[in-house]
PDB file of C-alpha atoms and ligand atoms in Angstrom:
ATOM      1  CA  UNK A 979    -170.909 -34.284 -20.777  1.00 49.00           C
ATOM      2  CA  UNK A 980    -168.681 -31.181 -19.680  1.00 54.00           C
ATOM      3  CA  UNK A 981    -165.279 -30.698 -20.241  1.00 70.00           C
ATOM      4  CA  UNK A 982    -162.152 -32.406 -19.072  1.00 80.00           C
ATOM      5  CA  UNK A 983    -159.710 -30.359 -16.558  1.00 67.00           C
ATOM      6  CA  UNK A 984    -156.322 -31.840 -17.876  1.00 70.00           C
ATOM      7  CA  UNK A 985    -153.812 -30.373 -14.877  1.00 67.00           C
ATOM      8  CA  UNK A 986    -150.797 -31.531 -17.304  1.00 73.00           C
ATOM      9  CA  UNK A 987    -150.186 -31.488 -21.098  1.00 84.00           C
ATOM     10  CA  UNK A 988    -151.859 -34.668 -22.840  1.00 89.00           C
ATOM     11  CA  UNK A 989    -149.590 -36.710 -24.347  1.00 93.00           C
ATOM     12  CA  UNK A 990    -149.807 -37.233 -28.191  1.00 94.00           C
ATOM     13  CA  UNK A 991    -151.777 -40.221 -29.539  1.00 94.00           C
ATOM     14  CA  UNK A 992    -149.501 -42.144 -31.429  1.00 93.00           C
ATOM     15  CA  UNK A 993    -150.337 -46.165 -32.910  1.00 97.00           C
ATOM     16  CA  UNK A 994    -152.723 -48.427 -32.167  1.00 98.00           C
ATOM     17  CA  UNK A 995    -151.074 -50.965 -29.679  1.00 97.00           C
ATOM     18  CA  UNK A 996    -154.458 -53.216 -28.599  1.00 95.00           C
ATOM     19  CA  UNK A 997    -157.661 -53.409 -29.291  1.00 97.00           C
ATOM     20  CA  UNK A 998    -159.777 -55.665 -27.243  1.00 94.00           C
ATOM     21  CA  UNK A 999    -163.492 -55.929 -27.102  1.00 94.00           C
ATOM     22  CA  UNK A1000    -164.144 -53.582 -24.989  1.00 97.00           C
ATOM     23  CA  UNK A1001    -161.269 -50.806 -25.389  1.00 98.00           C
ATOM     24  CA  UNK A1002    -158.327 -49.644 -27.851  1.00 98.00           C
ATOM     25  CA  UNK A1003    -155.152 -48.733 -26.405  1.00 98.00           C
ATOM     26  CA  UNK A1004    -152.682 -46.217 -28.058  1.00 98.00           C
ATOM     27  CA  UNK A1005    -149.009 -45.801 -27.463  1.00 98.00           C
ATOM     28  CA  UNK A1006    -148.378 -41.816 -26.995  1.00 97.00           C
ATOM     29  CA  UNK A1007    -144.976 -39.986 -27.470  1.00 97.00           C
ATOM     30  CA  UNK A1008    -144.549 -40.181 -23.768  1.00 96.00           C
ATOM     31  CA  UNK A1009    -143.299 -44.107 -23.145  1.00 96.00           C
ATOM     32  CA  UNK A1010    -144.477 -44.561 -19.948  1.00 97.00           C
ATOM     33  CA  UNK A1011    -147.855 -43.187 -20.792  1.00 97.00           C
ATOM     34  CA  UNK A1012    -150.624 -45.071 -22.868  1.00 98.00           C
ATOM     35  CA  UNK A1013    -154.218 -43.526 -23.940  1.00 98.00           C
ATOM     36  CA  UNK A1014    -157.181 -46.169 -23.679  1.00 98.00           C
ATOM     37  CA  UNK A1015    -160.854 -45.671 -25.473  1.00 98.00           C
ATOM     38  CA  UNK A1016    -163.953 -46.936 -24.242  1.00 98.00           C
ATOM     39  CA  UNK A1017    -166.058 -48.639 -27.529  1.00 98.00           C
ATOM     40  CA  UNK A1018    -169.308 -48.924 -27.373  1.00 98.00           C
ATOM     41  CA  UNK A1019    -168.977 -52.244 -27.768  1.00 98.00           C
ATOM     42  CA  UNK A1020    -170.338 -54.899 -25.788  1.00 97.00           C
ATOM     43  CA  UNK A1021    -169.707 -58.926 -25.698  1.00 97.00           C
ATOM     44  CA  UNK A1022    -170.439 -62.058 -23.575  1.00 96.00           C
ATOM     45  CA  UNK A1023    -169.263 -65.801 -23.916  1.00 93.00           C
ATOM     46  CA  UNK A1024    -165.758 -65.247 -25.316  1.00 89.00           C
ATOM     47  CA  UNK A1025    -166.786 -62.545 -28.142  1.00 90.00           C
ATOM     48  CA  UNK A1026    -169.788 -64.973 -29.519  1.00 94.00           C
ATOM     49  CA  UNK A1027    -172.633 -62.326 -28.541  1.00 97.00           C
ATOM     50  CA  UNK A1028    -171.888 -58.696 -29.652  1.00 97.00           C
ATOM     51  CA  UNK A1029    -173.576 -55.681 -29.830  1.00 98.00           C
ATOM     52  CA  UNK A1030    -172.749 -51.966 -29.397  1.00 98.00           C
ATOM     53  CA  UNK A1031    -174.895 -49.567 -27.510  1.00 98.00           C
ATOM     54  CA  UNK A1032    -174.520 -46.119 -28.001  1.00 97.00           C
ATOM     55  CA  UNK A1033    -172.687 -44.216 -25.127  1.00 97.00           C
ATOM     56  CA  UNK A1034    -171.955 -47.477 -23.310  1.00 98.00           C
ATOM     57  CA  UNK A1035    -167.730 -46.635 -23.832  1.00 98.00           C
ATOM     58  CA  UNK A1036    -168.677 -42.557 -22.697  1.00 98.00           C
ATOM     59  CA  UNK A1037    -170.861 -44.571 -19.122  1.00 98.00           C
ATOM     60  CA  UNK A1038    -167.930 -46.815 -18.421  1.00 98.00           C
ATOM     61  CA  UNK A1039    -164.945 -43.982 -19.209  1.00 98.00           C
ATOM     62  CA  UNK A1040    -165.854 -41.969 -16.560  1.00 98.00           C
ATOM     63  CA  UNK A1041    -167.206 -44.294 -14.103  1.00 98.00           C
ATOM     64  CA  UNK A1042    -163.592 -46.452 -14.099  1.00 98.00           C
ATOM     65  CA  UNK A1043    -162.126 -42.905 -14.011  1.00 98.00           C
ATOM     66  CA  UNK A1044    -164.202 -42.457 -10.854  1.00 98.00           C
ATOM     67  CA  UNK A1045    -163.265 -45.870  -9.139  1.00 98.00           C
ATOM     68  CA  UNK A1046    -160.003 -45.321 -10.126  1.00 98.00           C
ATOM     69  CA  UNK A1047    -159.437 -42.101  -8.429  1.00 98.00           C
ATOM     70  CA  UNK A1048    -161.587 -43.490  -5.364  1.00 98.00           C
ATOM     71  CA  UNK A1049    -158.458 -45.977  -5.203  1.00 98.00           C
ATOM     72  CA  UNK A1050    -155.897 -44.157  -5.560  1.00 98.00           C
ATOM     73  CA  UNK A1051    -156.803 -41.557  -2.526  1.00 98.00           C
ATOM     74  CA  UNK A1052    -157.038 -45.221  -0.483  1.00 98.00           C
ATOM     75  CA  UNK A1053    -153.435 -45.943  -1.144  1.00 98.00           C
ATOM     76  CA  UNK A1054    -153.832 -47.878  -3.535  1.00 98.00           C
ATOM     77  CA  UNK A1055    -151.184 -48.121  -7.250  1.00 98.00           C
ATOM     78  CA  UNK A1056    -153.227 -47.876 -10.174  1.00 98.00           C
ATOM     79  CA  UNK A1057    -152.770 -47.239 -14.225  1.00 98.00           C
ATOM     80  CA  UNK A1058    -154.985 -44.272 -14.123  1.00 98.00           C
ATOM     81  CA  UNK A1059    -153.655 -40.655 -14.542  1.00 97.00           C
ATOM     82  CA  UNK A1060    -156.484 -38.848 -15.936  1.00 97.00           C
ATOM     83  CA  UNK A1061    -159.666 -38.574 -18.077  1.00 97.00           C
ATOM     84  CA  UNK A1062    -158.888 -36.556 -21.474  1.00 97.00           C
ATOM     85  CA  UNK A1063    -162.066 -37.099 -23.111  1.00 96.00           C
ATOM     86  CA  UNK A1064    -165.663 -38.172 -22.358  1.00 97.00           C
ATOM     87  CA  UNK A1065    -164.336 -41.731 -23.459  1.00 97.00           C
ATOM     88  CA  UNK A1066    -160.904 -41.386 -22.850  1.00 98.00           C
ATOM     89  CA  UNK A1067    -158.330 -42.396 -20.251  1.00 98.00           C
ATOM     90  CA  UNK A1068    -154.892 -41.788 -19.860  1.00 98.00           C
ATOM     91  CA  UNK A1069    -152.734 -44.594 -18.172  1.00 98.00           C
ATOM     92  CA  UNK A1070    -149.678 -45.514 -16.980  1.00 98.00           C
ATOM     93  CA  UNK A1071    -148.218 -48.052 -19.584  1.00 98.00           C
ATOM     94  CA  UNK A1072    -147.905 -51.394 -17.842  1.00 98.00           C
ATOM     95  CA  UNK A1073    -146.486 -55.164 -18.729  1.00 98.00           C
ATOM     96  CA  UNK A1074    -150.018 -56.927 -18.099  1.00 98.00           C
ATOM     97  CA  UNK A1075    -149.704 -59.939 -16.131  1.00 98.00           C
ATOM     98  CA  UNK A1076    -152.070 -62.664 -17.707  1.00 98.00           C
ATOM     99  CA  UNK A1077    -154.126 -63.238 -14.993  1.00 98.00           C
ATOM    100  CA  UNK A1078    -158.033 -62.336 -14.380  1.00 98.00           C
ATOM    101  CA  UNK A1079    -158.392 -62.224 -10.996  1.00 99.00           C
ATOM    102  CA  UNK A1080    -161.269 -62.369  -9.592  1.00 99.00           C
ATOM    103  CA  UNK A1081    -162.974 -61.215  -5.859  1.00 99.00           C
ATOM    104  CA  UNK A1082    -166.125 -62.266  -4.598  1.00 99.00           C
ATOM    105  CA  UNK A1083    -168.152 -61.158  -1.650  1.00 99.00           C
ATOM    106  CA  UNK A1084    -171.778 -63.056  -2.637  1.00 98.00           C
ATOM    107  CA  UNK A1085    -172.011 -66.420  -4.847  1.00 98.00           C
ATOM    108  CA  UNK A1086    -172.724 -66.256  -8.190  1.00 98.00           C
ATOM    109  CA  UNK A1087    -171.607 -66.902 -11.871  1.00 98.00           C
ATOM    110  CA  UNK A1088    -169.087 -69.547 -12.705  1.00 98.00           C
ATOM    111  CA  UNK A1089    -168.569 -70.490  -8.824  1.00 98.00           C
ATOM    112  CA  UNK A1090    -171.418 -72.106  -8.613  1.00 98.00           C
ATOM    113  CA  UNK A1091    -171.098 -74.092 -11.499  1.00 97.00           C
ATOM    114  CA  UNK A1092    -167.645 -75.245 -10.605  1.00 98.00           C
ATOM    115  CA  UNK A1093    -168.519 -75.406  -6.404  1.00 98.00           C
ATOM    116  CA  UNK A1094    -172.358 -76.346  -6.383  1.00 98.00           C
ATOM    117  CA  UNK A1095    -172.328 -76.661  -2.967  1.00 98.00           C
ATOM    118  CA  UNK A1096    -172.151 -72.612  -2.648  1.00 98.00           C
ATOM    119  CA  UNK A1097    -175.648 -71.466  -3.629  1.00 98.00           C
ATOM    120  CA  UNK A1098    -176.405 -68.544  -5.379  1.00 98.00           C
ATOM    121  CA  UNK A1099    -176.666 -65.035  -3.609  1.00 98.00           C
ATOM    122  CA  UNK A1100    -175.136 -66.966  -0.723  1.00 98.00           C
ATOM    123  CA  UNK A1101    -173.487 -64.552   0.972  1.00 98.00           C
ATOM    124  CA  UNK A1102    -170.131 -65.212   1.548  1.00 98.00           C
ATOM    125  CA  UNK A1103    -168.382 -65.720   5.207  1.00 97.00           C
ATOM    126  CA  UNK A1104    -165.124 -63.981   3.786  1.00 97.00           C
ATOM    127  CA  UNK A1105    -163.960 -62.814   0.032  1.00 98.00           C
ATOM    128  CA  UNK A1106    -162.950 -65.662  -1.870  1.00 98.00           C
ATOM    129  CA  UNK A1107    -160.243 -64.890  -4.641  1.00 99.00           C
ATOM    130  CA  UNK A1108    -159.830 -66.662  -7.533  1.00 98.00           C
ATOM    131  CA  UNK A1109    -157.308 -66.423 -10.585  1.00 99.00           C
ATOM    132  CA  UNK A1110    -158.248 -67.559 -14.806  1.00 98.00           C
ATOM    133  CA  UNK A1111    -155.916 -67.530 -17.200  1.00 98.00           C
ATOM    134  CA  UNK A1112    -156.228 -64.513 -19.545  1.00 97.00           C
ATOM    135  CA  UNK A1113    -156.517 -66.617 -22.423  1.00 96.00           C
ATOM    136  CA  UNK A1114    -159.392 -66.223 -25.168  1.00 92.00           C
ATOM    137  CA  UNK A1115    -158.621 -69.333 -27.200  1.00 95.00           C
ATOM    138  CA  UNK A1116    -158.139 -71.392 -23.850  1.00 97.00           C
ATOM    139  CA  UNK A1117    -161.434 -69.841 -22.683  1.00 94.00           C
ATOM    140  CA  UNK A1118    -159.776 -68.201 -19.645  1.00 96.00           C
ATOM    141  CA  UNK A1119    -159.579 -71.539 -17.703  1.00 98.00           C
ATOM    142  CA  UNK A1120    -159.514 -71.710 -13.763  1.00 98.00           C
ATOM    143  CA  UNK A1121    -156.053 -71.689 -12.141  1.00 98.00           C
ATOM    144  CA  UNK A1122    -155.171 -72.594  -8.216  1.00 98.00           C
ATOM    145  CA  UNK A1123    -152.071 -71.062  -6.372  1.00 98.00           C
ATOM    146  CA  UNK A1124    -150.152 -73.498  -7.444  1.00 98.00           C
ATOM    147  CA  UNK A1125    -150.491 -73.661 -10.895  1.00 98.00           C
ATOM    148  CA  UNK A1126    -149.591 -69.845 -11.162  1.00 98.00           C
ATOM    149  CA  UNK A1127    -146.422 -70.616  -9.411  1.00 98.00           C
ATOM    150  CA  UNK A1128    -145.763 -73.923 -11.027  1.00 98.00           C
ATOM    151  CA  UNK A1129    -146.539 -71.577 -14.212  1.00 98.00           C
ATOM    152  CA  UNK A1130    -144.335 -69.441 -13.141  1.00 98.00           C
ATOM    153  CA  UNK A1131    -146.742 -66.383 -13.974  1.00 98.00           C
ATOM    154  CA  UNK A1132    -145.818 -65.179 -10.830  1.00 98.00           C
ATOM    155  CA  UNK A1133    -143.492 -65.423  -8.025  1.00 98.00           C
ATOM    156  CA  UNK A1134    -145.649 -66.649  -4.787  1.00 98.00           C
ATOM    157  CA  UNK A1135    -144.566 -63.389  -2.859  1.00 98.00           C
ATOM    158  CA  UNK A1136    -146.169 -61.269  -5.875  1.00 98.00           C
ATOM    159  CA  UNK A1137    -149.302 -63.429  -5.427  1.00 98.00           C
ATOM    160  CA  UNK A1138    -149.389 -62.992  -2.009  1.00 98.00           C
ATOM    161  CA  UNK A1139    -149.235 -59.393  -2.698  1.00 98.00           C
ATOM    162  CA  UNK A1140    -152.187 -59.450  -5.662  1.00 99.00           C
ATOM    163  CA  UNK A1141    -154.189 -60.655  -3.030  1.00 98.00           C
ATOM    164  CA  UNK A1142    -153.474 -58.218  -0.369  1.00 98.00           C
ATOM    165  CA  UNK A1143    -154.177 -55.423  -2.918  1.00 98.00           C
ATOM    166  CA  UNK A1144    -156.920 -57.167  -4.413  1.00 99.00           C
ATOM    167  CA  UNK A1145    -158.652 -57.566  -0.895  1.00 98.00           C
ATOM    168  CA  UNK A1146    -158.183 -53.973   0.171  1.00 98.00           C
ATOM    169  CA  UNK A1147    -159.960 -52.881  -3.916  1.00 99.00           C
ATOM    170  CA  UNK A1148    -162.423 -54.736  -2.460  1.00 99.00           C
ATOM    171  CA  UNK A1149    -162.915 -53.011   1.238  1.00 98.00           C
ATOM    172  CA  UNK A1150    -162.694 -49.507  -0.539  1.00 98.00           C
ATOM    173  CA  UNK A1151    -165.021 -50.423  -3.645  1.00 98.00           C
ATOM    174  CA  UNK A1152    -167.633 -52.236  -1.171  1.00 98.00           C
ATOM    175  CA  UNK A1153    -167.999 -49.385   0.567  1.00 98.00           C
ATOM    176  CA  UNK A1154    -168.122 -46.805  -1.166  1.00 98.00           C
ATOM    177  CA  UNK A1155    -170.814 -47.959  -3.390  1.00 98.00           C
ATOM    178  CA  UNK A1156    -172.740 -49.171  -0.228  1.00 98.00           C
ATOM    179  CA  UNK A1157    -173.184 -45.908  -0.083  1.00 98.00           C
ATOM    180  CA  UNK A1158    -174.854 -45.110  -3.420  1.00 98.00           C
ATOM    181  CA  UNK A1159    -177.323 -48.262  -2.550  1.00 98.00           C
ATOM    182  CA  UNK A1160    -175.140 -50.903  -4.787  1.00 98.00           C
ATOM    183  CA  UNK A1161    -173.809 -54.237  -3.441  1.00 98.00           C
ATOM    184  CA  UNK A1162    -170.722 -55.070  -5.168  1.00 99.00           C
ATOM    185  CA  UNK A1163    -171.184 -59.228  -6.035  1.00 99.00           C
ATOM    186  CA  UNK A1164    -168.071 -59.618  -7.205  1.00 99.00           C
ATOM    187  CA  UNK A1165    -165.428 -58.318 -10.115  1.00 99.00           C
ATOM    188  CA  UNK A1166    -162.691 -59.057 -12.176  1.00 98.00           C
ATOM    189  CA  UNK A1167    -159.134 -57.562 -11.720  1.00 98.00           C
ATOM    190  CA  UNK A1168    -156.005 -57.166 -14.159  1.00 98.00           C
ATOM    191  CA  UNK A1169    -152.526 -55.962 -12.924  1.00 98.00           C
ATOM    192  CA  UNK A1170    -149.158 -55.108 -14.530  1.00 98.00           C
ATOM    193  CA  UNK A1171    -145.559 -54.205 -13.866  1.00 98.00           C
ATOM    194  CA  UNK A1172    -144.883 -50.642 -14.840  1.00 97.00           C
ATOM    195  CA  UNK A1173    -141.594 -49.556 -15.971  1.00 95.00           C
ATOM    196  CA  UNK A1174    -140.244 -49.278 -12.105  1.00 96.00           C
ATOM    197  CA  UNK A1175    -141.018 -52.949 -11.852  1.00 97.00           C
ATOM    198  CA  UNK A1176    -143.761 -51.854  -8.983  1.00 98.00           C
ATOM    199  CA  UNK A1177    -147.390 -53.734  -9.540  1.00 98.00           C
ATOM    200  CA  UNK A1178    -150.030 -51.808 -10.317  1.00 98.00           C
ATOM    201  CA  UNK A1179    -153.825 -52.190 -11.225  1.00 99.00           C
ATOM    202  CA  UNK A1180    -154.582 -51.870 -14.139  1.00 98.00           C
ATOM    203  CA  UNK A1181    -157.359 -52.548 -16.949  1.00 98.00           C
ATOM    204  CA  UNK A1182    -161.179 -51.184 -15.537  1.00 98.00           C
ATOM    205  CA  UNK A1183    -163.761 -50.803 -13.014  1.00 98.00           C
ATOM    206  CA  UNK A1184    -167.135 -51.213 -14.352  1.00 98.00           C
ATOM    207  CA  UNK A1185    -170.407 -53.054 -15.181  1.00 98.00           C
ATOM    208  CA  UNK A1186    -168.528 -54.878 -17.711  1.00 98.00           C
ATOM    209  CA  UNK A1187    -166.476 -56.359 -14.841  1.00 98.00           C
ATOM    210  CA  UNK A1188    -168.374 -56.112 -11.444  1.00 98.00           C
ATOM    211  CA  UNK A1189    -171.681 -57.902 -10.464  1.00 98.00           C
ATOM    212  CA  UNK A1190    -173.624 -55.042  -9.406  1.00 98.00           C
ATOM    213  CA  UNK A1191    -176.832 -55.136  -7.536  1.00 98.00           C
ATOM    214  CA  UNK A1192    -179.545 -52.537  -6.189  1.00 98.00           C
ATOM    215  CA  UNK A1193    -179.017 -52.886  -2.493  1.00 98.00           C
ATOM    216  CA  UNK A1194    -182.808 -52.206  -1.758  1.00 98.00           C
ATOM    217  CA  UNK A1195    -184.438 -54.256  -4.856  1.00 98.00           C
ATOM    218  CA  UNK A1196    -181.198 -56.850  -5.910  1.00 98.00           C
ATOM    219  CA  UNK A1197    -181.974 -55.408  -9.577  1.00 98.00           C
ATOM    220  CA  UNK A1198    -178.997 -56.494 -11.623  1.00 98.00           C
ATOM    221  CA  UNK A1199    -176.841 -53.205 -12.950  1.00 98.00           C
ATOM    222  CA  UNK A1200    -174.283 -54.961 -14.877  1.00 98.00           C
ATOM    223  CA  UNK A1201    -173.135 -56.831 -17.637  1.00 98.00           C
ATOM    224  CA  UNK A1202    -175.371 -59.861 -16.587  1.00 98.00           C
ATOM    225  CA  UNK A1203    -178.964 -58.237 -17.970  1.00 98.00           C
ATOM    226  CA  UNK A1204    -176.860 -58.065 -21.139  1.00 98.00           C
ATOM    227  CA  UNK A1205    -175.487 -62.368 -20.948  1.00 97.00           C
ATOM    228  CA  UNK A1206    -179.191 -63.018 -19.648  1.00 97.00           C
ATOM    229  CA  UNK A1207    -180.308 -61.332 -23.537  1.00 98.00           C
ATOM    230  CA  UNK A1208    -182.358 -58.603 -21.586  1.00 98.00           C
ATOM    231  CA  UNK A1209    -183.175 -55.795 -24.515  1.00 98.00           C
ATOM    232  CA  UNK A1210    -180.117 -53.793 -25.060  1.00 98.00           C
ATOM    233  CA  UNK A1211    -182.359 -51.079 -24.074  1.00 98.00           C
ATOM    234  CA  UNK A1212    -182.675 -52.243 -20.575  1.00 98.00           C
ATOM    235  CA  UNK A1213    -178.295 -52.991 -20.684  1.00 98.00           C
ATOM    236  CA  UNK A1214    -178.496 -49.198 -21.436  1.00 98.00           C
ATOM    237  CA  UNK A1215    -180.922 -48.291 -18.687  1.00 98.00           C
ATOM    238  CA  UNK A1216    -178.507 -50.004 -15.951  1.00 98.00           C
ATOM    239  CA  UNK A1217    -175.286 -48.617 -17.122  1.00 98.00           C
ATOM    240  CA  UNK A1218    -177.329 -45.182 -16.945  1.00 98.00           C
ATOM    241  CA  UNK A1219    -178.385 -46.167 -13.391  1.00 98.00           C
ATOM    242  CA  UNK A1220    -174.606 -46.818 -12.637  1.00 98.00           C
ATOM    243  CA  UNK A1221    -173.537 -43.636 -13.663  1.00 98.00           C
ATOM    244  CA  UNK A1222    -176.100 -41.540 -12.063  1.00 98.00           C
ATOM    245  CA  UNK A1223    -175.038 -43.239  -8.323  1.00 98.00           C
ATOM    246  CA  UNK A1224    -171.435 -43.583  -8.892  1.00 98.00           C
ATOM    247  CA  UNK A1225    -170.397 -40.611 -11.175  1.00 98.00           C
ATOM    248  CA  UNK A1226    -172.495 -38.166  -9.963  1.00 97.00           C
ATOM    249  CA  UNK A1227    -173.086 -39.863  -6.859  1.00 95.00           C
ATOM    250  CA  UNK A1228    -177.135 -39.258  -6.595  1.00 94.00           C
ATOM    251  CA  UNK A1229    -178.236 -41.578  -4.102  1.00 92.00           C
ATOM    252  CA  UNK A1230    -181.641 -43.868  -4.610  1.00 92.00           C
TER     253      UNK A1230
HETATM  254  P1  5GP B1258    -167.611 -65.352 -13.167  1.00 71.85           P
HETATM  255  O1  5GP B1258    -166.319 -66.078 -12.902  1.00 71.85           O
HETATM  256  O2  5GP B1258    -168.669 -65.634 -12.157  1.00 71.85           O
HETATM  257  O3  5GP B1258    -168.084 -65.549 -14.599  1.00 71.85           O
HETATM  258  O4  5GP B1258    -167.277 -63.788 -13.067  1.00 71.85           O
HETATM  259  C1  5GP B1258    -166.908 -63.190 -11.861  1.00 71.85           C
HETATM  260  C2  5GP B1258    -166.769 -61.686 -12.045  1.00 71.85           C
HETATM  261  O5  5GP B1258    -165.638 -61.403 -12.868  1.00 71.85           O
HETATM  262  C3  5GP B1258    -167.953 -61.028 -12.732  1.00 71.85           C
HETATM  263  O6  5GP B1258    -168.134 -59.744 -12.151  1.00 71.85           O
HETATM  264  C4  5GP B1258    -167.531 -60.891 -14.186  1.00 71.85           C
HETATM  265  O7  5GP B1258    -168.117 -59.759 -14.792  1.00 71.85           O
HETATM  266  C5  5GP B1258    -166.017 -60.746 -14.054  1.00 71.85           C
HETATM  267  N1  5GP B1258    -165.334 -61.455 -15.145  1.00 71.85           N
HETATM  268  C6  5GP B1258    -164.850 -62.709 -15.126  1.00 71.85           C
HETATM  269  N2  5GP B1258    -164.270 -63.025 -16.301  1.00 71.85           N
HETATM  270  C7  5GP B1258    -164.390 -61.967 -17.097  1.00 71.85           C
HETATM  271  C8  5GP B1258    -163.988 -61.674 -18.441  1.00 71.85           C
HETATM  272  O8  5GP B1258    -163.367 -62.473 -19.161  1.00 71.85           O
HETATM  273  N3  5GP B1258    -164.299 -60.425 -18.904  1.00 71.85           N
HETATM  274  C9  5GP B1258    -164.968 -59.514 -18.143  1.00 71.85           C
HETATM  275  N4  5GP B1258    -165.261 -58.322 -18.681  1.00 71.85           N
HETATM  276  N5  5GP B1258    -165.339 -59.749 -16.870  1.00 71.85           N
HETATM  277  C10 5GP B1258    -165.078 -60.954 -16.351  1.00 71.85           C
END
C-alpha cells in the first residue's frame, strides 16, 4: 500500500483509551484528536465467533477513510480527519452516544425476524431507521422513539436530527457505490458530541457494518459470508472485492 500524504503534523499516540473488537482507540497529545487502528480481527454474535484475517484492519482502514471523505465533501460532520497509516485513522475525539442506528433500504437480517411480514430482499418502499442499544451484555436490544426519549439518551430534536443525517449517509453512500456495481442493504451508524457540543458521525463505514451486495450477481461482500461460516478465505476474497470498487474505484 503507498504512503500516506499527512497535510498536518500527526498528533502523538499517547494511551490506550478502547479497544473493541474490531478497533483500538488511542488518546493523542492533541485533546480533541483521537488515533483509531483497524485489527484484523473479526467477530459475529456478540464476540462468540472470532477469527482474524490477515489485512482485514489494512481493507477496512482505508475503505472507511474513503466513505468518510465521500461524506464529508456532501456536507456531511464526521470524526474523520485523516489516514496516517495503512491501518490507521485519525479522528475527531467524540462523547459516543450509545445508540446503533441502523438504515435500511432492502429487508434483511434481524428485521425480518422481529417483522416477518417484510420478506427478505424485499425491497423497501422508503428507508426504514431503526435504533439498538449499544449494549454487549444486554445484547444490543431494539429501542422505539420513545424509549430513547423516555431514556433520555437523547433529546427528541437530536433524534430528529440523527435521522435527517442518517437519511442523507444513506442518499450519498447509495449512490455512490451504485456506481461501483454494489447495492448498499443496509448499515449500522454511531454518532457523538464533539467538544463544540455539535453531532457528528462517528465510528466506521465498512463490510463489518453495511450489507453489501453485487448489483449484477446479489453476491454477498460483507460481514454476512463471515456469520453464514463461509471459509475465511472467501470473507477475505469479498473484503478484497470491496476495496478494489470502492478504494480504487475499478468498476465490475
Ligand atoms: P441487523 O439488525 O439486520 O442484524 O443489521 C443491520 C445492519 O447493521 C447490518 O449491516 C449489520 O452489519 C449492522 N449491524 C447491526 N448491529 C451491529 C453490530 O452490533 N455490529 C456491527 N459491526 N454491525 C452491526
Amino acid at each position: 500500500m503507498g504512503s500516506f500524504m499527512t497535510t498536518l503534523t500527526v498528533p502523538e499516540k499517547l494511551k490506550l483509551i478502547y479497544e473493541g473488537k474490531a478497533k483500538r482507540l488511542y488518546e493523542t497529545n492533541q485533546v480533541d484528536k483521537v488515533l483509531i487502528e483497524f485489527k484484523d480481527d473479526l467477530t459475529a454474535f456478540n464476540g462468540k465467533k472470532h477469527d482474524v484475517i490477515a489485512s482485514k484492519g489494512i481493507l477496512n482502514a482505508a475503505i472507511s477513510a474513503k466513505l468518510f471523505t465521500i461524506l464529508e465533501k456532501n456536507g456531511i460532520a464526521t470524526h474523520f480527519i485523516e489516514q496516517v497509516d495503512e491501518r490507521t485513522i485519525l479522528a475527531k475525539r467524540l462523547k459516543m452516544i450509545p445508540l446503533e442506528v441502523v438504515c435500511r433500504n432492502i429487508a434483511y437480517g434481524s428485521l425480518i425476524k422481529r417483522v416477518p411480514l417484510f420478506k427478505p430482499g424485499q425491497k423497501l418502499n422508503r428507508p426504514i431507521i431503526e435504533f439498538f442499544l449499544k449494549n454487549d451484555e444486554l445484547g444490543d436490544p431494539f429501542l422505539s422513539e420513545e424509549h430513547i426519549i423516555s431514556l433520555e439518551i437523547v433529546r427528541e430534536d437530536e433524534l430528529n436530527e440523527i435521522k435527517r443525517i442518517t437519511r442523507r449517509v444513506n442518499d450519498v453512500l447509495k449512490d455512490f457505490l451504485a456506481r461501483v456495481g454494489i447495492t448498499l442493504v443496509d448499515f449500522k451508524l454511531e454518532y457523538g458530541w464533539d467538544l463544540n457540543g455539535d453531532l457528528i458521525l462517528g465510528d466506521e463505514l465498512t463490510g463489518d457494518t453495511m450489507r453489501l451486495w453485487d448489483s449484477k450477481t446479489g453476491r454477498i461482500l460483507d460481514k454476512d459470508l463471515y456469520r453464514k461460516g463461509e471459509p475465511l478465505s472467501e470473507v477475505l476474497k469479498a473484503y478484497k472485492e470491496c476495496y478494489r470498487r470502492i478504494v480504487l474505484e475499478e468498476v465490475p
